[in-house]
Short mmCIF file of C-alpha atoms in Angstrom, two decimals:
data_model
loop_
_atom_site.label_atom_id
_atom_site.label_comp_id
_atom_site.label_asym_id
_atom_site.label_seq_id
_atom_site.Cartn_x
_atom_site.Cartn_y
_atom_site.Cartn_z
CA MET A 3 24.65 -60.21 19.39
CA GLY A 4 23.86 -57.15 17.25
CA LYS A 5 25.20 -56.70 13.76
CA ARG A 6 28.42 -54.69 13.49
CA VAL A 7 27.89 -51.79 11.09
CA ALA A 8 30.34 -49.16 9.86
CA VAL A 9 28.87 -45.76 8.95
CA VAL A 10 30.94 -43.57 6.63
CA LEU A 11 30.49 -39.78 6.79
CA ALA A 12 31.59 -37.01 4.42
CA GLY A 13 31.69 -33.96 6.68
CA CYS A 14 28.92 -32.10 8.48
CA GLY A 15 26.20 -30.20 6.63
CA VAL A 16 24.12 -30.80 3.52
CA PHE A 17 25.97 -28.48 1.12
CA ASP A 18 29.55 -29.55 1.82
CA GLY A 19 29.38 -32.66 4.00
CA SER A 20 27.01 -35.36 5.19
CA GLU A 21 23.31 -34.48 5.38
CA ILE A 22 22.74 -34.27 9.12
CA HIS A 23 19.16 -35.61 9.17
CA GLU A 24 20.14 -38.57 7.00
CA ALA A 25 23.12 -39.44 9.18
CA SER A 26 21.00 -39.12 12.31
CA ALA A 27 18.17 -41.21 10.82
CA ALA A 28 20.58 -43.98 9.86
CA LEU A 29 22.08 -43.99 13.36
CA VAL A 30 18.66 -44.02 15.05
CA HIS A 31 17.41 -46.91 12.93
CA LEU A 32 20.65 -48.82 13.49
CA SER A 33 20.30 -48.29 17.23
CA ARG A 34 16.69 -49.48 17.11
CA GLY A 35 17.86 -52.55 15.17
CA GLY A 36 20.34 -53.41 17.90
CA ALA A 37 23.41 -52.80 15.73
CA GLU A 38 26.86 -52.07 17.08
CA VAL A 39 28.01 -48.99 15.16
CA LYS A 40 31.38 -47.43 14.49
CA ILE A 41 31.73 -44.23 12.48
CA PHE A 42 34.44 -43.37 9.97
CA ALA A 43 35.39 -40.54 7.61
CA PRO A 44 38.36 -39.89 5.32
CA ASN A 45 41.09 -37.67 6.76
CA ILE A 46 41.14 -35.23 3.84
CA GLU A 47 40.46 -31.58 3.16
CA GLN A 48 36.93 -30.72 2.03
CA ARG A 49 36.55 -29.75 -1.63
CA ASP A 50 34.89 -26.54 -0.47
CA VAL A 51 33.20 -24.96 2.55
CA VAL A 52 29.70 -23.52 2.27
CA ASN A 53 28.10 -20.89 4.49
CA HIS A 54 24.85 -22.73 5.16
CA LEU A 55 23.05 -19.55 6.23
CA LYS A 56 23.80 -17.74 2.97
CA GLY A 57 24.20 -20.77 0.72
CA SER A 58 27.43 -19.33 -0.64
CA PRO A 59 31.10 -20.42 -0.57
CA ALA A 60 33.14 -19.49 2.49
CA GLU A 61 36.80 -18.54 2.34
CA GLU A 62 38.11 -21.17 4.73
CA LYS A 63 39.36 -24.75 4.80
CA ARG A 64 37.93 -27.64 6.77
CA ASN A 65 38.85 -31.29 7.25
CA VAL A 66 36.29 -34.02 6.47
CA LEU A 67 37.25 -36.20 9.45
CA VAL A 68 37.23 -33.26 11.88
CA GLU A 69 33.85 -32.00 10.64
CA SER A 70 32.36 -35.51 10.67
CA ALA A 71 33.41 -35.81 14.31
CA ARG A 72 30.66 -33.27 15.10
CA LEU A 73 28.05 -35.80 13.98
CA ALA A 74 29.84 -38.68 15.66
CA ARG A 75 30.03 -36.80 18.98
CA GLY A 76 33.80 -37.18 18.69
CA ASN A 77 33.72 -40.98 18.50
CA ILE A 78 35.10 -41.48 15.00
CA GLN A 79 38.04 -43.04 13.16
CA ASP A 80 39.97 -42.38 9.98
CA LEU A 81 38.41 -44.32 7.10
CA ALA A 82 41.87 -45.67 6.29
CA GLU A 83 41.58 -47.73 9.49
CA LEU A 84 38.31 -49.45 8.54
CA LYS A 85 38.66 -53.22 8.14
CA ALA A 86 35.73 -54.90 6.43
CA SER A 87 36.57 -58.12 8.28
CA GLU A 88 35.50 -56.46 11.53
CA PHE A 89 32.01 -55.52 10.31
CA ASP A 90 28.88 -57.13 8.94
CA ALA A 91 27.78 -54.15 6.80
CA VAL A 92 28.58 -50.56 5.82
CA ILE A 93 26.25 -47.58 5.34
CA PHE A 94 26.86 -44.27 3.58
CA PRO A 95 24.44 -41.38 4.36
CA GLY A 96 24.09 -38.73 1.65
CA GLY A 97 24.67 -35.00 1.37
CA PHE A 98 26.69 -33.01 -1.18
CA GLY A 99 29.84 -33.96 0.71
CA VAL A 100 29.50 -37.42 -0.82
CA ALA A 101 29.61 -35.87 -4.30
CA LYS A 102 32.38 -33.45 -3.35
CA ASN A 103 34.59 -35.21 -0.80
CA LEU A 104 34.00 -38.97 -1.22
CA CYS A 105 34.05 -38.62 -5.00
CA SER A 106 34.06 -35.86 -7.62
CA TRP A 107 30.51 -36.37 -8.93
CA ALA A 108 29.58 -32.75 -8.13
CA VAL A 109 32.15 -31.56 -10.68
CA ASP A 110 32.61 -34.49 -13.06
CA GLY A 111 29.29 -36.35 -12.99
CA LYS A 112 29.51 -39.90 -14.34
CA ASN A 113 33.19 -39.29 -15.20
CA CYS A 114 34.01 -38.79 -11.52
CA THR A 115 36.79 -40.40 -9.53
CA VAL A 116 36.17 -42.03 -6.15
CA ASN A 117 38.37 -41.39 -3.12
CA GLU A 118 40.83 -44.27 -2.77
CA HIS A 119 39.74 -45.26 0.75
CA VAL A 120 36.05 -45.04 -0.17
CA HIS A 121 36.72 -47.19 -3.23
CA SER A 122 38.70 -49.80 -1.31
CA THR A 123 36.04 -49.89 1.44
CA LEU A 124 33.26 -50.53 -1.06
CA GLN A 125 35.31 -53.18 -2.84
CA ALA A 126 36.21 -54.92 0.42
CA PHE A 127 32.59 -55.23 1.60
CA HIS A 128 31.41 -56.28 -1.86
CA SER A 129 34.13 -58.91 -2.20
CA ALA A 130 33.21 -60.29 1.23
CA LYS A 131 29.53 -60.42 0.16
CA LYS A 132 28.59 -58.05 2.97
CA PRO A 133 25.74 -55.55 2.46
CA ILE A 134 26.25 -51.92 1.50
CA GLY A 135 23.58 -49.33 2.31
CA LEU A 136 23.46 -45.95 0.54
CA CYS A 137 20.98 -43.08 0.53
CA CYS A 138 20.37 -39.80 -1.31
CA ILE A 139 23.29 -39.14 -3.72
CA SER A 140 25.46 -41.92 -2.23
CA PRO A 141 24.16 -44.59 -4.65
CA VAL A 142 26.32 -42.98 -7.35
CA LEU A 143 29.32 -44.42 -5.49
CA ALA A 144 28.00 -47.93 -6.12
CA ALA A 145 27.11 -47.06 -9.71
CA LYS A 146 30.68 -45.92 -10.33
CA VAL A 147 32.44 -48.78 -8.53
CA PHE A 148 30.13 -51.67 -9.48
CA PRO A 149 29.02 -51.49 -13.13
CA GLY A 150 25.81 -53.40 -13.70
CA CYS A 151 24.48 -52.96 -10.17
CA GLU A 152 20.93 -51.81 -9.37
CA VAL A 153 20.28 -48.65 -7.34
CA THR A 154 17.65 -45.99 -6.78
CA VAL A 155 17.89 -42.23 -6.34
CA GLY A 156 14.11 -41.93 -6.47
CA GLN A 157 12.48 -41.28 -9.85
CA ASP A 158 13.94 -40.79 -13.33
CA LYS A 159 11.52 -37.93 -14.05
CA ASN A 160 10.77 -34.83 -11.98
CA VAL A 161 7.34 -36.04 -10.89
CA ASP A 162 5.24 -33.14 -9.53
CA GLY A 163 8.44 -31.16 -8.96
CA ARG A 164 9.44 -33.55 -6.17
CA PHE A 165 12.54 -34.95 -7.88
CA PRO A 166 14.59 -31.96 -9.13
CA ASP A 167 17.73 -34.11 -9.54
CA ALA A 168 16.03 -36.82 -11.60
CA GLU A 169 18.74 -36.57 -14.29
CA THR A 170 21.04 -38.41 -11.87
CA ALA A 171 19.11 -41.56 -12.78
CA SER A 172 20.08 -41.12 -16.42
CA ALA A 173 23.74 -40.68 -15.52
CA ILE A 174 23.58 -43.89 -13.47
CA ALA A 175 22.13 -45.72 -16.48
CA GLU A 176 24.93 -44.34 -18.68
CA LEU A 177 27.39 -46.00 -16.31
CA GLY A 178 25.85 -49.35 -17.23
CA CYS A 179 23.79 -49.69 -14.08
CA LYS A 180 20.06 -50.16 -13.67
CA HIS A 181 18.10 -47.39 -12.00
CA ILE A 182 14.98 -48.58 -10.18
CA CYS A 183 12.27 -45.97 -9.58
CA LYS A 184 11.14 -45.88 -5.96
CA ASN A 185 9.17 -43.54 -3.73
CA VAL A 186 10.80 -41.74 -0.82
CA ASN A 187 9.44 -44.19 1.78
CA GLU A 188 10.85 -47.20 -0.09
CA SER A 189 14.25 -48.73 -0.72
CA HIS A 190 15.60 -51.04 -3.39
CA VAL A 191 17.56 -54.20 -2.71
CA ASP A 192 20.03 -55.43 -5.33
CA GLN A 193 20.14 -59.02 -4.08
CA ALA A 194 23.00 -60.07 -6.35
CA ASN A 195 25.34 -57.33 -5.09
CA LYS A 196 23.82 -56.88 -1.62
CA ILE A 197 23.41 -53.14 -2.25
CA VAL A 198 20.46 -51.37 -0.59
CA THR A 199 19.54 -47.82 -1.66
CA THR A 200 16.88 -45.20 -0.89
CA CYS A 201 16.46 -41.68 -2.26
CA ALA A 202 16.05 -39.65 0.98
CA PHE A 203 16.51 -35.91 0.24
CA MET A 204 16.76 -36.54 -3.51
CA CYS A 205 12.99 -36.23 -3.09
CA LYS A 206 11.27 -33.10 -1.78
CA ALA A 207 9.23 -34.75 0.94
CA PRO A 208 8.28 -34.29 4.60
CA LEU A 209 11.11 -35.15 6.97
CA HIS A 210 9.25 -38.08 8.53
CA GLU A 211 8.86 -39.75 5.11
CA ILE A 212 12.61 -39.41 4.49
CA PHE A 213 13.27 -40.80 7.98
CA ASP A 214 10.98 -43.78 7.27
CA GLY A 215 12.62 -44.45 3.89
CA ILE A 216 16.05 -44.55 5.48
CA GLY A 217 14.54 -46.94 8.02
CA THR A 218 13.60 -49.39 5.27
CA MET A 219 17.15 -49.20 3.92
CA VAL A 220 18.66 -49.90 7.34
CA GLN A 221 16.25 -52.78 7.99
CA GLU A 222 17.11 -54.42 4.66
CA VAL A 223 20.85 -54.00 5.32
CA LEU A 224 20.50 -55.66 8.71
CA LYS A 225 18.48 -58.52 7.17
CA LEU A 226 21.26 -59.15 4.65
CA ALA A 227 24.05 -58.85 7.22
#
């Protein structure tokens, strides 16, 4: 019997939703690991909509659940319906939608607020001692909700220009959490909290290295589940 894993999305597209390659990588590795997956997203309006061709704001409104359904091939549920008791683990891919729609990190940094259903989902899995997997910017969710936890978003310095968002590590530390420096093809396991993180596109790296790093995160989540 495969592990039952919930995957939580934040829209569709790196600049205003879930990072598509990260979401796909997580789903591929979960499939390879024999997991039974269900996908969820909050039924809320996106903070903004970005024209991904121009990289500029678009004058329109989009819904996070509706946009996430593109990645889920339509097979998706409202995050409000997620019951931790029905799953062995939960995984959050990254993308700016995490920092815009699942929380307000993009605007407020370490002073951000976390969406109520995202917060309650994280708390429910943590309280049940079930593993939580996060990649890219998603580890800030754990840093905000679980003070004292250990996470990685890559490196805490912009090594060789590969980690342009290295200051995120400092903000995580300011929240009272421990940032663990890891390379893109690695993940970190916080055994005490059952939180597994990997940096993914927080590092400028070839796509296959990001894919492999997400694979290590998924494998560790399934081991803990």
